[in-house]
Amino acid sequence: MKRIIIYFSLFFSVSFYGQNDFILTIKGIDASKPIKFKKEALKNAVIEFKDNKLIKFNIIGFKIKIPGVQAEEIKGNKIDERIYNKIFRIVSKGDIIVISDIKTNTFIEEKGPYPDPMFPIVIEIF
């Protein structure tokens, strides 16, 4: 049931906000659909964009929700050592980690700052 709700929320957020000219990635993998990772693969994982040349993105923070633990806010675009250690200790096979509330510092040439809604990243541990 938990997976169904997460998949539905991901689908709704992508379809509601529409297609963009950029791709949100984690460790270089397209994050527009649920991703399967081993928990070891999340060590120093970087969240970034592959974008067109007109838009420049910098991720300045995000929230990460680990099962059984309150969501934590992270500054920057990387899963740091402290969060990775929590993931390694707490998460088991089949658990889902959600990275949401991704904050960007976005600039479109000649138009200034542009707040862009980001869809959540859903990671299933296998």
mmCIF file of C-alpha atoms in Angstrom:
data_model
loop_
_atom_site.group_PDB
_atom_site.id
_atom_site.type_symbol
_atom_site.label_atom_id
_atom_site.label_comp_id
_atom_site.label_asym_id
_atom_site.label_seq_id
_atom_site.Cartn_x
_atom_site.Cartn_y
_atom_site.Cartn_z
ATOM 1 C CA MET A 1 0.000 0.000 0.000
ATOM 2 C CA LYS A 2 2.856 2.349 0.891
ATOM 3 C CA ARG A 3 4.450 1.811 -2.548
ATOM 4 C CA ILE A 4 1.186 2.490 -4.341
ATOM 5 C CA ILE A 5 0.787 5.827 -2.576
ATOM 6 C CA ILE A 6 4.376 6.841 -3.352
ATOM 7 C CA TYR A 7 4.106 5.813 -7.016
ATOM 8 C CA PHE A 8 0.792 7.668 -7.331
ATOM 9 C CA SER A 9 2.233 10.832 -5.793
ATOM 10 C CA LEU A 10 5.240 10.647 -8.110
ATOM 11 C CA PHE A 11 3.026 10.156 -11.185
ATOM 12 C CA PHE A 12 0.712 12.989 -10.116
ATOM 13 C CA SER A 13 3.579 15.409 -9.501
ATOM 14 C CA VAL A 14 5.180 14.661 -12.877
ATOM 15 C CA SER A 15 1.916 14.889 -14.813
ATOM 16 C CA PHE A 16 0.755 18.008 -12.903
ATOM 17 C CA TYR A 17 3.931 19.988 -13.478
ATOM 18 C CA GLY A 18 4.396 18.703 -17.013
ATOM 19 C CA GLN A 19 7.502 17.999 -18.987
ATOM 20 C CA ASN A 20 10.531 20.241 -18.614
ATOM 21 C CA ASP A 21 13.683 20.720 -20.666
ATOM 22 C CA PHE A 22 15.844 19.316 -17.877
ATOM 23 C CA ILE A 23 16.388 15.962 -16.251
ATOM 24 C CA LEU A 24 16.830 15.618 -12.500
ATOM 25 C CA THR A 25 19.385 12.903 -11.774
ATOM 26 C CA ILE A 26 20.908 11.098 -8.825
ATOM 27 C CA LYS A 27 24.298 9.545 -9.495
ATOM 28 C CA GLY A 28 23.689 10.293 -13.186
ATOM 29 C CA ILE A 29 20.481 8.203 -13.367
ATOM 30 C CA ASP A 30 17.219 9.809 -14.515
ATOM 31 C CA ALA A 31 15.080 10.335 -11.408
ATOM 32 C CA SER A 32 11.748 10.968 -13.144
ATOM 33 C CA LYS A 33 10.666 7.412 -12.276
ATOM 34 C CA PRO A 34 11.365 5.210 -9.226
ATOM 35 C CA ILE A 35 14.977 4.043 -9.012
ATOM 36 C CA LYS A 36 16.352 0.810 -7.533
ATOM 37 C CA PHE A 37 19.666 1.120 -5.691
ATOM 38 C CA LYS A 38 21.679 -0.932 -3.284
ATOM 39 C CA LYS A 39 22.133 1.095 -0.116
ATOM 40 C CA GLU A 40 25.909 1.151 -0.660
ATOM 41 C CA ALA A 41 25.327 3.066 -3.908
ATOM 42 C CA LEU A 42 23.939 6.042 -1.968
ATOM 43 C CA LYS A 43 27.306 6.888 -0.400
ATOM 44 C CA ASN A 44 28.152 10.441 -1.514
ATOM 45 C CA ALA A 45 25.305 10.378 -4.076
ATOM 46 C CA VAL A 46 24.910 13.722 -5.823
ATOM 47 C CA ILE A 47 21.600 15.145 -7.012
ATOM 48 C CA GLU A 48 22.005 17.327 -10.088
ATOM 49 C CA PHE A 49 20.478 18.380 -13.395
ATOM 50 C CA LYS A 50 21.171 17.634 -16.999
ATOM 51 C CA ASP A 51 19.703 20.738 -18.568
ATOM 52 C CA ASN A 52 19.579 22.792 -21.708
ATOM 53 C CA LYS A 53 21.861 25.794 -22.160
ATOM 54 C CA LEU A 54 19.271 28.460 -21.321
ATOM 55 C CA ILE A 55 18.582 27.393 -17.744
ATOM 56 C CA LYS A 56 21.207 27.158 -15.018
ATOM 57 C CA PHE A 57 20.327 25.147 -11.893
ATOM 58 C CA ASN A 58 22.023 24.828 -8.542
ATOM 59 C CA ILE A 59 20.466 22.535 -5.959
ATOM 60 C CA ILE A 60 20.805 24.225 -2.583
ATOM 61 C CA GLY A 61 18.928 21.745 -0.391
ATOM 62 C CA PHE A 62 16.436 18.907 -0.078
ATOM 63 C CA LYS A 63 14.614 16.710 2.437
ATOM 64 C CA ILE A 64 15.240 12.993 2.744
ATOM 65 C CA LYS A 65 12.766 10.568 4.345
ATOM 66 C CA ILE A 66 14.178 7.293 5.608
ATOM 67 C CA PRO A 67 11.625 4.702 6.860
ATOM 68 C CA GLY A 68 11.225 4.838 10.637
ATOM 69 C CA VAL A 69 13.057 8.169 10.961
ATOM 70 C CA GLN A 70 11.780 11.727 10.804
ATOM 71 C CA ALA A 71 12.539 13.533 7.520
ATOM 72 C CA GLU A 72 15.792 15.470 7.605
ATOM 73 C CA GLU A 73 16.700 18.607 5.723
ATOM 74 C CA ILE A 74 20.026 18.554 3.890
ATOM 75 C CA LYS A 75 21.904 21.622 2.670
ATOM 76 C CA GLY A 76 23.634 21.187 -0.658
ATOM 77 C CA ASN A 77 23.150 18.536 -3.322
ATOM 78 C CA LYS A 78 24.849 15.505 -1.792
ATOM 79 C CA ILE A 79 23.907 12.733 0.643
ATOM 80 C CA ASP A 80 26.523 13.326 3.314
ATOM 81 C CA GLU A 81 28.319 10.776 5.506
ATOM 82 C CA ARG A 82 25.951 11.252 8.486
ATOM 83 C CA ILE A 83 22.816 10.521 6.430
ATOM 84 C CA TYR A 84 24.508 7.649 4.615
ATOM 85 C CA ASN A 85 25.388 6.044 7.972
ATOM 86 C CA LYS A 86 21.705 6.271 9.002
ATOM 87 C CA ILE A 87 20.650 4.701 5.718
ATOM 88 C CA PHE A 88 23.204 1.910 6.109
ATOM 89 C CA ARG A 89 22.083 1.130 9.706
ATOM 90 C CA ILE A 90 18.308 1.480 9.371
ATOM 91 C CA VAL A 91 17.256 0.666 5.803
ATOM 92 C CA SER A 92 16.715 -2.887 4.633
ATOM 93 C CA LYS A 93 15.822 -4.557 1.350
ATOM 94 C CA GLY A 94 12.467 -3.386 -0.021
ATOM 95 C CA ASP A 95 12.409 -0.078 1.896
ATOM 96 C CA ILE A 96 11.710 3.153 0.050
ATOM 97 C CA ILE A 97 13.642 6.387 0.539
ATOM 98 C CA VAL A 98 12.056 9.616 -0.711
ATOM 99 C CA ILE A 99 13.992 12.758 -1.551
ATOM 100 C CA SER A 100 11.589 15.678 -1.741
ATOM 101 C CA ASP A 101 11.256 19.425 -1.307
ATOM 102 C CA ILE A 102 14.241 19.954 -3.591
ATOM 103 C CA LYS A 103 15.219 23.609 -3.469
ATOM 104 C CA THR A 104 16.981 25.205 -6.398
ATOM 105 C CA ASN A 105 18.668 28.442 -7.158
ATOM 106 C CA THR A 106 17.570 28.769 -10.771
ATOM 107 C CA PHE A 107 18.329 31.453 -13.306
ATOM 108 C CA ILE A 108 16.996 31.786 -16.830
ATOM 109 C CA GLU A 109 19.177 34.026 -18.942
ATOM 110 C CA GLU A 110 17.832 37.595 -19.034
ATOM 111 C CA LYS A 111 14.833 36.702 -16.859
ATOM 112 C CA GLY A 112 16.377 36.411 -13.382
ATOM 113 C CA PRO A 113 15.458 33.924 -10.624
ATOM 114 C CA TYR A 114 12.825 31.338 -11.498
ATOM 115 C CA PRO A 115 11.256 29.118 -8.818
ATOM 116 C CA ASP A 116 10.645 25.703 -10.365
ATOM 117 C CA PRO A 117 8.650 22.945 -8.609
ATOM 118 C CA MET A 118 10.635 19.725 -8.327
ATOM 119 C CA PHE A 119 9.089 16.263 -8.250
ATOM 120 C CA PRO A 120 10.258 13.840 -5.532
ATOM 121 C CA ILE A 121 12.923 11.206 -6.129
ATOM 122 C CA VAL A 122 11.780 7.714 -5.093
ATOM 123 C CA ILE A 123 14.509 5.167 -4.355
ATOM 124 C CA GLU A 124 13.729 1.525 -3.613
ATOM 125 C CA ILE A 125 16.477 -0.424 -1.856
ATOM 126 C CA PHE A 126 17.210 -3.895 -3.211
#
